[in-house]
Tab-separated table of C-alpha atoms in Angstrom:
chain	number	residue	atom	x	y	z
A	1	MET	CA	75.138	95.991	62.479
A	2	PHE	CA	78.959	97.181	63.015
A	3	ALA	CA	79.976	100.442	62.000
A	4	LEU	CA	83.572	100.387	62.427
A	5	PHE	CA	85.704	103.808	61.819
A	6	ALA	CA	88.839	101.563	62.650
A	7	ALA	CA	91.162	98.371	61.079
A	8	LEU	CA	90.378	95.911	63.228
A	9	VAL	CA	91.736	92.305	64.086
A	10	SER	CA	89.577	89.132	64.943
A	11	ALA	CA	90.540	87.016	67.780
A	12	GLY	CA	91.649	84.268	65.401
A	13	GLY	CA	93.878	87.013	64.119
A	14	ALA	CA	95.655	87.655	67.656
A	15	ALA	CA	97.526	85.332	69.690
A	16	ALA	CA	96.066	81.995	70.572
A	17	ALA	CA	95.641	82.795	74.135
A	18	LEU	CA	93.019	85.662	73.274
A	19	SER	CA	90.877	82.772	71.430
A	20	GLY	CA	87.581	82.189	73.643
A	21	LEU	CA	87.820	85.186	75.882
A	22	ASP	CA	84.928	86.991	77.470
A	23	PHE	CA	85.017	90.110	79.187
A	24	SER	CA	81.540	89.829	81.130
A	25	PRO	CA	80.328	88.624	84.782
A	26	HIS	CA	78.125	86.414	83.202
A	27	ALA	CA	80.558	84.058	81.429
A	28	ALA	CA	80.453	80.725	83.055
A	29	GLY	CA	81.653	80.670	86.586
A	30	ALA	CA	81.863	84.685	86.704
A	31	ARG	CA	78.829	85.481	88.521
A	32	LEU	CA	78.329	88.240	91.292
A	33	HIS	CA	78.268	87.013	94.494
A	34	PRO	CA	74.828	86.017	95.874
A	35	GLY	CA	74.811	88.658	98.384
A	36	ALA	CA	75.683	91.178	96.096
A	37	ALA	CA	72.037	91.921	95.836
A	38	HIS	CA	70.428	95.302	94.081
A	39	GLY	CA	70.923	98.140	96.439
A	40	LEU	CA	74.109	97.356	98.257
A	41	LYS	CA	77.028	99.353	98.499
A	42	PHE	CA	79.409	96.581	98.689
A	43	ALA	CA	79.574	93.056	96.848
A	44	THR	CA	82.195	90.328	95.798
A	45	SER	CA	82.746	89.360	92.559
A	46	THR	CA	84.879	86.254	90.837
A	47	ASN	CA	86.246	88.313	88.191
A	48	TRP	CA	84.962	91.937	88.788
A	49	ALA	CA	87.229	94.730	90.788
A	50	GLY	CA	85.592	98.349	90.644
A	51	TYR	CA	82.679	100.282	90.680
A	52	ALA	CA	78.887	99.808	89.348
A	53	ALA	CA	76.015	102.092	89.538
A	54	HIS	CA	72.841	100.498	89.246
A	55	SER	CA	69.878	102.553	90.172
A	56	THR	CA	68.551	104.243	86.931
A	57	LYS	CA	68.834	104.086	83.454
A	58	TYR	CA	72.368	105.195	82.124
A	59	THR	CA	73.420	106.912	79.310
A	60	SER	CA	77.136	107.022	79.641
A	61	VAL	CA	80.155	105.873	81.378
A	62	THR	CA	83.919	107.645	81.041
A	63	ALA	CA	87.336	107.089	83.141
A	64	THR	CA	90.862	107.258	82.014
A	65	TRP	CA	93.728	105.156	83.571
A	66	ARG	CA	97.498	104.391	82.725
A	67	GLU	CA	97.874	101.210	81.341
A	68	PRO	CA	99.247	98.632	83.489
A	69	GLY	CA	102.393	96.457	82.828
A	70	ALA	CA	102.485	92.859	84.722
A	71	SER	CA	104.944	90.898	86.657
A	72	CYS	CA	104.531	87.665	84.651
A	73	GLY	CA	105.210	84.146	85.649
A	74	SER	CA	105.533	80.780	83.619
A	75	SER	CA	101.737	80.587	83.640
A	76	THR	CA	99.459	82.450	80.754
A	77	ALA	CA	97.510	85.146	82.984
A	78	TYR	CA	95.132	87.813	82.195
A	79	ALA	CA	93.681	91.310	83.498
A	80	SER	CA	91.284	93.900	81.639
A	81	PHE	CA	90.140	97.028	82.223
A	82	TRP	CA	87.131	98.931	80.729
A	83	THR	CA	84.435	100.989	81.663
A	84	GLY	CA	80.738	99.937	80.132
A	85	LEU	CA	76.954	99.987	80.426
A	86	ASP	CA	75.215	96.525	81.603
A	87	GLY	CA	76.337	93.960	83.059
A	88	TYR	CA	75.880	94.219	87.013
A	89	ALA	CA	72.322	92.840	87.070
A	90	SER	CA	71.820	92.025	83.222
A	91	SER	CA	72.913	89.486	80.322
A	92	SER	CA	74.645	91.902	78.476
A	93	VAL	CA	77.580	94.427	78.329
A	94	GLU	CA	78.787	97.354	76.125
A	95	GLN	CA	82.067	98.000	77.053
A	96	THR	CA	85.706	98.892	75.950
A	97	GLY	CA	89.187	98.952	77.141
A	98	THR	CA	92.335	97.107	77.130
A	99	LEU	CA	93.958	93.901	78.160
A	100	VAL	CA	97.315	92.670	79.623
A	101	LEU	CA	98.249	88.996	78.574
A	102	CYS	CA	101.089	87.222	80.508
A	103	SER	CA	102.186	84.504	78.056
A	104	GLY	CA	105.671	82.515	78.074
A	105	GLY	CA	106.963	85.133	81.010
A	106	ARG	CA	106.141	88.578	78.985
A	107	ALA	CA	103.335	90.979	79.136
A	108	THR	CA	101.509	92.145	76.252
A	109	GLN	CA	98.744	94.853	75.810
A	110	TYR	CA	96.034	95.065	73.475
A	111	ALA	CA	92.800	97.172	72.861
A	112	TRP	CA	89.345	95.755	72.338
A	113	TYR	CA	85.704	96.331	72.209
A	114	GLU	CA	82.432	93.893	73.250
A	115	MET	CA	79.112	93.707	72.538
A	116	TYR	CA	78.660	90.889	75.070
A	117	PRO	CA	77.153	87.936	74.357
A	118	ALA	CA	78.948	88.956	71.282
A	119	SER	CA	82.757	87.788	71.252
A	120	PRO	CA	85.246	90.656	71.782
A	121	VAL	CA	87.137	92.422	68.893
A	122	TYR	CA	90.431	93.590	69.202
A	123	PHE	CA	92.251	96.830	67.246
A	124	ASN	CA	95.135	96.510	65.552
A	125	ASN	CA	96.916	99.270	67.267
A	126	THR	CA	99.909	99.144	69.535
A	127	VAL	CA	99.569	99.644	73.372
A	128	ALA	CA	102.068	99.415	75.752
A	129	ALA	CA	102.371	100.147	79.847
A	130	GLY	CA	102.330	103.600	80.767
A	131	ASP	CA	100.301	104.761	77.819
A	132	THR	CA	97.139	106.761	78.880
A	133	ILE	CA	93.962	105.062	78.068
A	134	VAL	CA	90.702	106.845	77.564
A	135	SER	CA	87.340	104.722	77.414
A	136	ARG	CA	83.834	105.786	76.922
A	137	VAL	CA	80.515	104.308	76.508
A	138	THR	CA	77.366	106.414	75.428
A	139	SER	CA	73.810	105.445	74.789
A	140	THR	CA	70.527	106.757	73.799
A	141	SER	CA	67.137	105.840	74.375
A	142	SER	CA	66.487	104.246	70.956
A	143	GLY	CA	69.121	102.046	71.511
A	144	ALA	CA	72.333	103.282	69.788
A	145	PHE	CA	75.394	103.079	71.493
A	146	SER	CA	78.626	104.527	71.101
A	147	LEU	CA	81.999	102.979	72.058
A	148	TYR	CA	85.098	105.147	72.149
A	149	LEU	CA	88.812	104.176	72.757
A	150	ALA	CA	91.898	106.118	72.687
A	151	ASP	CA	95.514	105.810	73.410
A	152	THR	CA	96.322	109.674	73.729
A	153	THR	CA	100.101	108.620	74.511
A	154	ARG	CA	100.483	107.163	70.798
A	155	GLY	CA	97.726	109.295	69.398
A	156	TRP	CA	94.971	106.766	67.836
A	157	SER	CA	91.316	106.245	68.479
A	158	HIS	CA	88.547	104.147	67.130
A	159	THR	CA	84.724	104.980	67.746
A	160	ILE	CA	82.168	101.808	67.127
A	161	ASN	CA	78.726	102.566	66.595
A	162	GLN	CA	75.904	100.047	67.359
A	163	THR	CA	72.583	99.709	67.753
A	164	ASN	CA	70.614	97.626	69.849
A	165	SER	CA	67.156	98.566	71.538
A	166	SER	CA	66.472	95.857	73.537
A	167	LEU	CA	69.165	96.352	76.083
A	168	ALA	CA	68.781	97.372	79.461
A	169	ARG	CA	71.223	99.893	80.430
A	170	SER	CA	70.652	99.450	83.799
A	171	SER	CA	74.460	99.789	85.092
A	172	ALA	CA	77.597	101.643	84.488
A	173	GLU	CA	80.836	100.176	85.624
A	174	VAL	CA	84.589	100.860	85.707
A	175	ILE	CA	86.566	97.623	86.004
A	176	ALA	CA	89.598	95.629	86.411
A	177	GLU	CA	88.608	92.281	85.343
A	178	ALA	CA	89.813	88.762	85.158
A	179	PRO	CA	88.595	87.637	81.697
A	180	SER	CA	86.612	84.283	81.285
A	181	SER	CA	86.479	81.494	78.645
A	182	SER	CA	84.047	78.219	78.519
A	183	SER	CA	86.134	76.775	81.351
A	184	GLY	CA	85.656	79.747	83.685
A	185	VAL	CA	87.438	82.226	85.444
A	186	LEU	CA	91.200	82.780	84.154
A	187	PRO	CA	93.959	83.198	86.501
A	188	LEU	CA	94.398	86.821	86.936
A	189	ALA	CA	97.445	88.516	85.869
A	190	ASN	CA	99.839	90.523	88.241
A	191	PHE	CA	99.270	94.228	87.196
A	192	GLY	CA	100.199	95.627	90.221
A	193	THR	CA	97.769	99.014	90.920
A	194	VAL	CA	95.941	100.595	88.282
A	195	THR	CA	94.715	104.429	89.081
A	196	PHE	CA	91.015	105.382	87.193
A	197	THR	CA	90.698	109.110	87.035
A	198	SER	CA	88.204	111.370	85.710
A	199	SER	CA	85.460	108.675	86.074
A	200	LYS	CA	81.891	110.153	85.270
A	201	VAL	CA	78.536	108.453	85.048
A	202	ASN	CA	75.710	110.297	83.283
A	203	GLY	CA	77.785	113.095	82.992
A	204	GLY	CA	78.174	113.469	86.655
A	205	SER	CA	81.170	112.025	88.833
A	206	LEU	CA	81.230	108.439	89.496
A	207	GLY	CA	81.063	109.273	93.277
A	208	ALA	CA	77.748	111.013	92.886
A	209	SER	CA	76.115	108.122	91.267
A	210	ASN	CA	76.412	106.089	94.695
A	211	PRO	CA	78.039	103.018	93.058
A	212	THR	CA	78.426	99.826	94.671
A	213	SER	CA	82.394	98.915	95.280
A	214	ILE	CA	82.977	95.331	94.109
A	215	THR	CA	86.177	93.323	95.427
A	216	MET	CA	87.315	90.559	93.313
A	217	VAL	CA	87.571	87.035	94.937
A	218	THR	CA	88.390	83.514	94.309
A	219	SER	CA	85.400	81.062	95.064
A	220	SER	CA	86.416	80.692	98.351
A	221	GLY	CA	86.488	83.990	99.385
A	222	THR	CA	90.425	85.111	99.082
A	223	THR	CA	90.669	88.551	97.730
A	224	LYS	CA	92.198	88.669	93.845
A	225	ALA	CA	92.181	92.609	93.767
A	226	SER	CA	90.680	95.446	95.830
A	227	VAL	CA	89.538	98.733	95.246
A	228	SER	CA	90.238	102.089	97.080
A	229	GLY	CA	88.032	104.330	98.199
A	230	ILE	CA	86.750	107.056	95.464
A	231	SER	CA	88.789	110.310	95.752
A	232	GLY	CA	87.396	113.579	94.392
A	233	GLY	CA	84.486	111.871	93.442
A	234	THR	CA	86.271	110.817	90.065
A	235	SER	CA	89.534	108.710	90.957
A	236	PHE	CA	89.936	105.364	92.366
A	237	SER	CA	92.986	102.744	92.238
A	238	SER	CA	92.359	98.714	91.985
A	239	THR	CA	95.237	96.658	93.381
A	240	TRP	CA	96.186	93.039	92.839
A	241	HIS	CA	96.466	90.377	95.373
A	242	HIS	CA	96.008	86.752	94.082
A	243	ALA	CA	95.908	85.003	90.778
């Protein structure tokens, strides 16, 4: 059951280009590379670039970033940025973040949350390039989840409460993503570079969680988005290379 503390807009009420999107590695064609088995420090994914901790049960993940713009051509393309629990080695993701949509040669930003496999829900708030975004997902052993997203530049925030005791909580992520649809992974918008700061897992620094670094690649292995090392335990960047 959703407990909503915000005005929400459904995908059908947003741009038509948002219809059918998922922010998950478990959409069609968006699995992690077969070589990215549990316990490895480095992995590739067809739609994720970032870091995933996946060695214990996870109760919290948080990060801050400055919302990037995008260099948009004539094609429709997407890039999302989020924190979440699950999804690295499980079939669910509990996540909240932002989306840059390139359509008609211009970039538009959206804010959202998703309890995959349920569809994403979009917040009816303005987000723009340069805004400071704070994203946090927490959970308890009883299966209560709290998804918090704030745009501190514009002064809005949302807290979404959910309950699902069957979820694994087997990983925690800070991710830049090429969203997916029923047809597979969608083109990745040229977002330049996004820097995640204040990244923490289970109350400690992201770096201390011994996370796996994930590079986004095409099905043929071309790098779509890379990640830097983790600076000071809590900061790293993801850079666009290819749609």
